[in-house]
XYZ file of C-alpha atoms in Angstrom:
483
model
C -18.861 56.194 -91.391
C -22.618 55.694 -90.917
C -22.129 51.908 -91.347
C -19.503 51.848 -88.616
C -21.779 53.767 -86.220
C -24.662 51.422 -87.063
C -22.541 48.326 -86.406
C -21.239 49.738 -83.115
C -24.805 50.586 -82.036
C -26.005 47.070 -82.846
C -23.061 45.547 -80.989
C -23.760 47.742 -77.957
C -27.435 46.723 -77.991
C -26.507 43.026 -78.193
C -24.069 43.322 -75.301
C -26.663 45.176 -73.229
C -29.243 42.448 -73.825
C -26.747 39.747 -72.902
C -25.838 41.604 -69.733
C -29.469 42.065 -68.691
C -30.327 38.413 -69.321
C -27.242 37.017 -67.568
C -27.865 35.151 -64.292
C -24.655 34.328 -62.449
C -24.208 30.798 -61.113
C -24.722 30.549 -57.371
C -21.481 29.496 -55.769
C -22.374 30.013 -52.128
C -21.556 27.185 -49.786
C -24.556 25.239 -48.551
C -23.693 26.147 -44.988
C -24.436 29.804 -45.737
C -28.014 28.906 -46.611
C -30.656 30.387 -44.372
C -34.031 28.977 -43.451
C -37.128 30.542 -42.028
C -39.777 28.137 -40.807
C -38.038 25.417 -42.756
C -38.384 27.165 -46.125
C -35.193 27.101 -48.125
C -33.961 30.492 -49.354
C -30.751 29.238 -50.903
C -29.343 25.789 -51.222
C -26.754 23.770 -53.034
C -25.581 20.189 -52.796
C -29.027 18.778 -51.929
C -29.001 14.950 -51.882
C -32.768 14.609 -51.676
C -33.023 14.401 -47.866
C -32.711 18.120 -47.171
C -35.492 19.280 -44.819
C -37.039 22.442 -46.240
C -40.598 22.853 -44.953
C -40.681 21.586 -41.387
C -43.773 23.071 -39.683
C -43.008 25.464 -36.874
C -39.255 25.369 -37.370
C -37.337 28.377 -36.021
C -34.965 30.217 -38.321
C -31.499 28.667 -38.455
C -28.319 29.192 -40.468
C -27.441 25.527 -40.923
C -28.830 22.715 -43.016
C -30.432 19.558 -41.705
C -31.450 16.333 -43.406
C -33.817 13.482 -42.618
C -34.845 10.279 -44.313
C -34.109 6.602 -44.715
C -30.974 4.549 -45.222
C -31.456 0.942 -46.312
C -29.377 -1.481 -44.263
C -30.609 -4.726 -45.831
C -31.778 -4.693 -49.445
C -33.053 -8.291 -49.432
C -35.379 -7.885 -46.438
C -36.127 -4.213 -46.997
C -34.787 -3.009 -43.653
C -34.433 0.762 -43.514
C -33.395 3.000 -40.615
C -34.611 6.566 -40.181
C -32.149 9.338 -39.345
C -32.153 13.071 -38.706
C -28.853 14.865 -39.268
C -27.984 18.428 -38.272
C -24.894 20.150 -39.592
C -22.905 22.061 -37.003
C -24.144 25.627 -36.582
C -20.770 27.058 -37.583
C -17.878 25.612 -39.610
C -19.262 22.080 -39.992
C -16.305 21.197 -42.187
C -14.002 21.652 -39.168
C -16.103 19.789 -36.613
C -16.428 16.039 -35.894
C -19.437 13.828 -36.521
C -21.295 12.479 -33.471
C -23.798 9.625 -33.730
C -26.374 9.697 -30.895
C -28.351 6.615 -29.818
C -31.159 6.251 -27.305
C -31.973 2.910 -25.760
C -35.058 1.289 -24.307
C -34.541 -1.050 -26.048
C -37.194 0.231 -28.413
C -37.060 4.003 -27.796
C -36.518 6.742 -30.362
C -33.346 8.816 -30.612
C -35.342 11.369 -32.627
C -38.076 11.617 -29.998
C -35.698 11.756 -27.054
C -32.195 12.886 -27.999
C -33.000 15.102 -30.975
C -36.130 16.885 -29.778
C -36.101 16.626 -25.982
C -32.424 16.799 -25.098
C -29.561 17.878 -27.349
C -30.868 18.699 -30.818
C -31.427 22.261 -32.101
C -35.243 21.939 -32.249
C -37.197 20.994 -29.136
C -40.848 19.983 -29.412
C -42.948 22.754 -27.914
C -45.441 22.124 -25.154
C -48.476 21.962 -27.421
C -46.950 19.307 -29.671
C -47.622 21.449 -32.727
C -44.408 23.419 -33.042
C -40.713 23.634 -32.273
C -38.529 25.974 -30.281
C -34.822 26.582 -30.693
C -32.499 24.930 -28.188
C -29.823 27.418 -27.169
C -27.722 24.559 -25.797
C -27.885 22.264 -28.792
C -24.884 19.996 -29.204
C -24.620 20.933 -32.881
C -22.875 24.049 -31.617
C -19.866 21.766 -31.140
C -20.363 18.932 -33.652
C -22.312 17.623 -36.619
C -25.072 15.611 -34.915
C -26.591 12.440 -36.367
C -29.619 10.842 -34.649
C -30.614 7.292 -35.572
C -33.870 5.458 -34.839
C -32.641 1.933 -34.232
C -33.408 -0.946 -34.568
C -36.246 -1.405 -37.098
C -39.595 -0.965 -35.406
C -38.381 2.090 -33.493
C -39.940 5.380 -34.563
C -40.086 5.581 -38.352
C -37.593 2.747 -38.979
C -39.103 -0.338 -40.575
C -38.603 -3.671 -42.310
C -40.617 -5.176 -45.166
C -39.888 -8.640 -43.743
C -42.003 -9.385 -40.682
C -39.652 -12.046 -39.269
C -36.995 -9.351 -38.778
C -39.056 -8.031 -35.880
C -38.798 -11.424 -34.175
C -34.994 -11.379 -34.250
C -34.290 -8.003 -32.691
C -31.498 -7.887 -30.144
C -28.081 -6.446 -29.442
C -26.269 -8.192 -32.300
C -28.725 -7.256 -35.043
C -28.877 -3.693 -33.745
C -25.087 -3.309 -33.829
C -24.748 -4.817 -37.298
C -27.562 -2.710 -38.747
C -26.137 0.460 -37.190
C -22.762 -0.410 -38.707
C -24.336 -0.927 -42.147
C -26.244 2.322 -41.675
C -23.050 4.314 -41.159
C -21.374 2.999 -44.291
C -24.484 3.550 -46.400
C -25.057 6.984 -44.864
C -21.559 7.958 -45.983
C -22.679 7.264 -49.566
C -25.238 10.048 -49.113
C -22.759 12.313 -47.330
C -19.322 11.462 -48.782
C -17.629 14.530 -47.279
C -18.134 12.974 -43.819
C -16.533 9.668 -44.791
C -13.114 10.563 -43.399
C -14.229 12.750 -40.492
C -13.405 12.069 -36.873
C -16.380 10.260 -35.346
C -17.679 9.771 -31.822
C -20.633 7.661 -30.666
C -22.775 8.829 -27.758
C -25.927 7.668 -26.045
C -27.739 6.973 -22.806
C -29.644 4.293 -20.874
C -29.843 0.993 -22.823
C -27.557 2.605 -25.407
C -24.990 1.811 -22.724
C -25.052 -1.572 -24.486
C -25.570 -0.281 -28.051
C -22.690 2.204 -28.076
C -19.825 -0.071 -26.914
C -21.145 -2.912 -29.099
C -21.137 -0.708 -32.202
C -17.727 0.728 -31.270
C -16.327 -2.794 -30.960
C -17.705 -3.716 -34.380
C -16.092 -0.647 -35.937
C -12.804 -1.372 -34.179
C -12.750 -5.007 -35.345
C -13.658 -4.240 -38.947
C -11.263 -1.301 -39.216
C -8.600 -3.907 -39.931
C -9.946 -3.735 -43.489
C -8.771 -0.335 -44.843
C -11.741 -0.136 -47.216
C -14.112 -0.217 -44.222
C -12.131 2.181 -42.015
C -14.139 4.576 -39.836
C -12.153 7.142 -37.852
C -13.750 6.422 -34.470
C -12.039 8.314 -31.651
C -14.234 7.726 -28.625
C -17.560 7.052 -26.926
C -19.666 9.051 -24.477
C -22.231 7.323 -22.256
C -24.901 8.804 -19.985
C -26.549 6.830 -17.157
C -25.728 3.701 -19.144
C -26.843 0.138 -18.602
C -23.485 -1.589 -18.375
C -23.480 -4.811 -16.389
C -26.804 -6.388 -15.390
C -25.822 -7.662 -11.946
C -24.132 -4.402 -10.919
C -26.952 -2.340 -12.445
C -29.529 -4.160 -10.297
C -27.437 -4.017 -7.138
C -26.971 -0.294 -7.687
C -30.684 0.240 -8.297
C -31.606 -1.473 -5.037
C -28.889 0.186 -2.939
C -29.746 3.596 -4.398
C -33.453 3.130 -3.622
C -32.566 2.268 -0.032
C -30.014 5.062 0.417
C -32.540 7.594 -0.919
C -35.322 6.387 1.395
C -37.503 4.926 -1.370
C -37.601 1.500 0.304
C -37.426 0.303 3.902
C -34.491 -1.215 5.739
C -36.395 -4.485 5.846
C -36.957 -4.674 2.078
C -33.331 -3.795 1.433
C -32.117 -6.464 3.835
C -34.295 -9.181 2.234
C -32.856 -8.327 -1.186
C -29.291 -8.331 0.133
C -29.730 -11.799 1.640
C -31.978 -13.522 -0.933
C -31.137 -12.051 -4.371
C -28.269 -13.397 -6.439
C -28.126 -10.878 -9.284
C -25.287 -12.797 -10.882
C -27.704 -15.669 -11.446
C -29.399 -16.027 -14.839
C -32.720 -16.217 -12.996
C -32.624 -14.399 -9.644
C -36.431 -14.557 -9.409
C -36.402 -18.273 -8.657
C -36.060 -17.141 -5.065
C -39.573 -16.026 -4.076
C -38.339 -13.764 -1.277
C -36.112 -11.952 -3.757
C -38.923 -11.627 -6.303
C -41.380 -10.200 -3.797
C -38.855 -7.747 -2.379
C -37.923 -6.435 -5.847
C -41.642 -6.091 -6.606
C -41.810 -3.880 -3.522
C -39.023 -1.677 -4.924
C -40.947 -1.225 -8.164
C -44.189 -0.617 -6.283
C -42.614 2.267 -4.379
C -40.975 3.684 -7.498
C -44.354 3.694 -9.243
C -45.421 6.386 -6.785
C -42.799 8.803 -8.133
C -40.690 9.247 -11.256
C -37.928 6.644 -11.153
C -36.013 8.629 -13.786
C -35.973 11.784 -11.663
C -36.595 11.276 -7.968
C -37.326 14.875 -7.026
C -39.489 16.145 -9.896
C -43.204 15.693 -10.532
C -44.715 12.953 -12.647
C -46.917 13.957 -15.578
C -50.571 14.297 -14.596
C -51.596 15.975 -17.844
C -51.456 12.826 -19.930
C -54.490 10.550 -20.018
C -52.480 7.868 -21.764
C -49.724 8.111 -19.210
C -52.026 8.019 -16.197
C -53.730 4.900 -17.545
C -50.405 3.158 -18.007
C -48.297 4.702 -15.287
C -46.732 1.329 -14.503
C -44.824 1.416 -17.800
C -42.347 3.663 -16.020
C -41.077 0.552 -14.282
C -42.258 -2.175 -16.619
C -39.954 -5.138 -16.250
C -39.303 -8.146 -18.430
C -38.823 -11.426 -16.591
C -36.918 -14.163 -18.367
C -35.015 -17.203 -17.254
C -32.675 -16.806 -20.227
C -31.343 -13.372 -19.408
C -31.171 -10.819 -16.646
C -34.479 -8.968 -16.180
C -34.558 -5.481 -17.628
C -36.569 -2.337 -17.142
C -37.600 -0.024 -19.945
C -35.303 2.984 -20.144
C -36.561 6.264 -21.521
C -37.600 9.505 -19.870
C -41.055 10.959 -19.575
C -42.845 13.316 -17.756
C -45.168 15.010 -20.333
C -42.745 15.557 -23.188
C -43.380 12.126 -24.668
C -46.976 13.053 -25.438
C -45.964 16.296 -27.139
C -43.499 14.391 -29.317
C -46.153 11.824 -30.275
C -48.525 14.597 -31.354
C -45.837 16.326 -33.396
C -44.397 13.327 -35.247
C -47.801 11.971 -36.229
C -48.768 15.179 -38.056
C -48.988 14.579 -41.847
C -47.065 17.744 -42.774
C -44.282 16.864 -40.322
C -43.880 13.337 -41.689
C -43.818 14.683 -45.237
C -41.223 17.353 -44.398
C -38.985 14.735 -42.763
C -39.384 12.343 -45.726
C -40.818 9.739 -43.355
C -44.011 9.388 -45.405
C -45.814 11.026 -48.325
C -48.069 12.895 -45.888
C -51.046 10.676 -46.759
C -50.053 7.095 -45.960
C -48.816 7.953 -42.501
C -46.449 6.019 -40.270
C -47.719 5.384 -36.728
C -44.891 6.948 -34.733
C -44.412 6.239 -31.019
C -41.569 7.295 -28.763
C -41.050 3.764 -27.397
C -42.128 0.448 -28.887
C -42.997 -1.761 -25.916
C -43.297 -4.860 -28.092
C -39.605 -4.532 -29.014
C -38.757 -4.273 -25.320
C -40.692 -7.397 -24.361
C -39.617 -9.446 -27.403
C -35.915 -8.515 -27.222
C -34.025 -11.618 -28.336
C -30.481 -11.132 -26.992
C -28.834 -8.824 -24.521
C -25.235 -9.015 -23.389
C -25.189 -9.409 -19.602
C -22.177 -7.075 -19.452
C -20.214 -4.838 -21.802
C -17.301 -4.499 -19.360
C -15.174 -6.843 -21.549
C -15.813 -4.460 -24.453
C -14.719 -1.528 -22.287
C -11.418 -3.318 -21.650
C -10.938 -3.917 -25.367
C -11.692 -0.311 -26.322
C -9.473 1.055 -23.558
C -6.604 -1.093 -24.873
C -7.286 0.294 -28.339
C -6.823 3.840 -27.038
C -10.367 5.102 -27.545
C -11.553 8.009 -25.418
C -14.261 6.755 -23.033
C -16.286 9.116 -20.867
C -19.190 8.014 -18.670
C -21.501 10.409 -16.835
C -24.353 10.005 -14.350
C -27.189 12.273 -13.369
C -27.266 11.696 -9.620
C -31.068 11.866 -9.108
C -31.795 8.982 -11.503
C -33.155 5.822 -9.901
C -33.378 3.840 -13.152
C -29.619 3.509 -13.858
C -28.357 5.299 -10.760
C -24.884 6.556 -10.101
C -24.270 3.566 -7.800
C -24.909 1.112 -10.645
C -22.342 2.866 -12.798
C -19.796 3.048 -9.985
C -20.197 -0.675 -9.261
C -19.806 -1.541 -12.962
C -16.796 0.679 -13.579
C -15.247 -0.430 -10.297
C -14.980 -3.942 -11.699
C -12.463 -2.604 -14.241
C -10.040 -1.807 -11.384
C -8.391 0.966 -13.406
C -5.545 3.011 -11.875
C -6.598 6.549 -10.914
C -4.770 9.336 -12.733
C -6.751 12.313 -11.372
C -8.487 11.871 -8.026
C -12.139 12.604 -7.224
C -12.872 16.330 -7.344
C -15.691 18.735 -8.249
C -16.146 20.157 -11.727
C -17.657 23.563 -12.255
C -20.004 25.364 -14.583
C -20.858 29.043 -14.271
C -19.018 29.226 -10.929
C -21.033 26.449 -9.307
C -20.304 22.791 -8.596
C -21.869 20.936 -11.507
C -20.839 17.504 -10.221
C -17.747 15.477 -9.445
C -15.341 13.533 -11.620
C -12.425 11.150 -11.497
C -10.013 10.169 -14.244
C -8.575 6.695 -14.712
C -6.152 5.197 -17.182
C -8.376 5.047 -20.244
C -11.649 6.348 -18.788
C -13.255 9.433 -17.244
C -16.273 9.220 -14.934
C -18.335 12.283 -13.961
C -21.567 13.081 -12.165
C -24.155 15.801 -12.788
C -25.488 17.215 -9.545
C -29.282 17.331 -9.483
C -29.858 15.719 -12.891
C -32.071 12.754 -13.673
C -31.827 9.948 -16.225
C -31.729 12.106 -19.376
C -29.137 14.587 -18.114
C -29.444 17.268 -20.837
C -33.162 17.672 -20.036
C -32.194 18.815 -16.546
C -28.837 20.502 -17.119
C -28.721 21.716 -20.748
C -26.009 24.353 -20.340
C -23.816 22.150 -18.133
C -24.220 19.253 -20.587
C -23.080 21.329 -23.546
C -19.988 22.500 -21.635
C -19.220 18.911 -20.625
C -19.678 17.718 -24.223
C -17.236 20.386 -25.407
C -14.621 19.186 -22.905
C -15.126 15.616 -24.101
C -14.620 16.519 -27.759
C -11.535 18.571 -26.934
C -10.033 15.799 -24.836
C -9.837 18.149 -21.850
C -10.817 17.452 -18.245
C -14.112 18.963 -17.095
C -13.381 22.432 -15.634
C -12.048 21.854 -12.118
C -11.767 25.501 -11.098
C -14.430 28.185 -10.792
């Protein structure tokens, strides 16, 4: 009897020790992880790009990733991305790729941390604040610095930088998506949309066309459903005519200057500046715009920035070329650019984002002017691509902040007017929080809308309205047309 009691006691002791030493496997989904100041409390499914110690990061309940995707092994071309899972139920929400333009400007510096991402660079450039109107409330948001030479993106082959243009940018972005899916295989079959603004008015349709054409191969299929474009460069001739007419109609230039341009400038020419009267009159437009903010006619320019005040003319820097239509750099300033530059050049920030080891730092800038001036090829118009994508049944929405002088609402109306699409829902106001947010019209295959009182980078001016509009776009619903 004593032996039985002894054996039972030993067995009990063994079981108790096993119980005390047992650590259950964590089976929580990664999307239930919580972060405070970027420090991971719980995580699973980390692919190496998970951001865990981002300085100054507010607490969030979603995961975000940043790092490089190689797009050309031979030349060592790698594009930098920052990806934010949707705040809630990311598995049920689409993937949206956001592109900024320039060409040469950063989608991380503009889109992600000035406009629509969850973390906005704070005014001292040393921290972040949470964006209550972040678009990752409605979608999984992927921001890409493209092409190489923009932001943290780079190439190990110097001649790559001499070949940058629309075609290379589209092909590298296409390669990026397929290689990014290798890192994030659960997104491989998700519904995808591509969005962007300014010179991304060229990038987005060009990438969408590439996806559409190559989707004929089932192994390369990407479930692209639509594109969303804000104040987009679309057709060079119409963009310039709209810029000039808008400047005149908003009293930026005189009747005389406007009349000289109307009679002497042929914007359909490959070199409109051959006419000296035209060239001088357009110079006058830029001279007047340099007195204010061309991207937002009725707000102040940034006086706080020494760098900006020394190079104020970059707001309207223009490339002249006999081979292609002249262009103007497209980004958005006032002082936010300087805060972003301070933040992204901090060693601990670069290390947290896997952009560098924190010692051998990358020299990050929000726009690379050399890319802008050396741009090798630019399609004079993407209207033929619009026609192709409309025929393919893609959802196409275009919006314009109506106080932007850089790619004004008139430029977009002139460009879209050349499509001559039948109207399916006539011009009417759309509403947000019981006020007129702008106007919109629906055509067969395309929706065009304005944002009342917004400049070039619409979400900077109308964050709440923009999020509501984005939600309507994703849901395939008209912007709210009743209060």
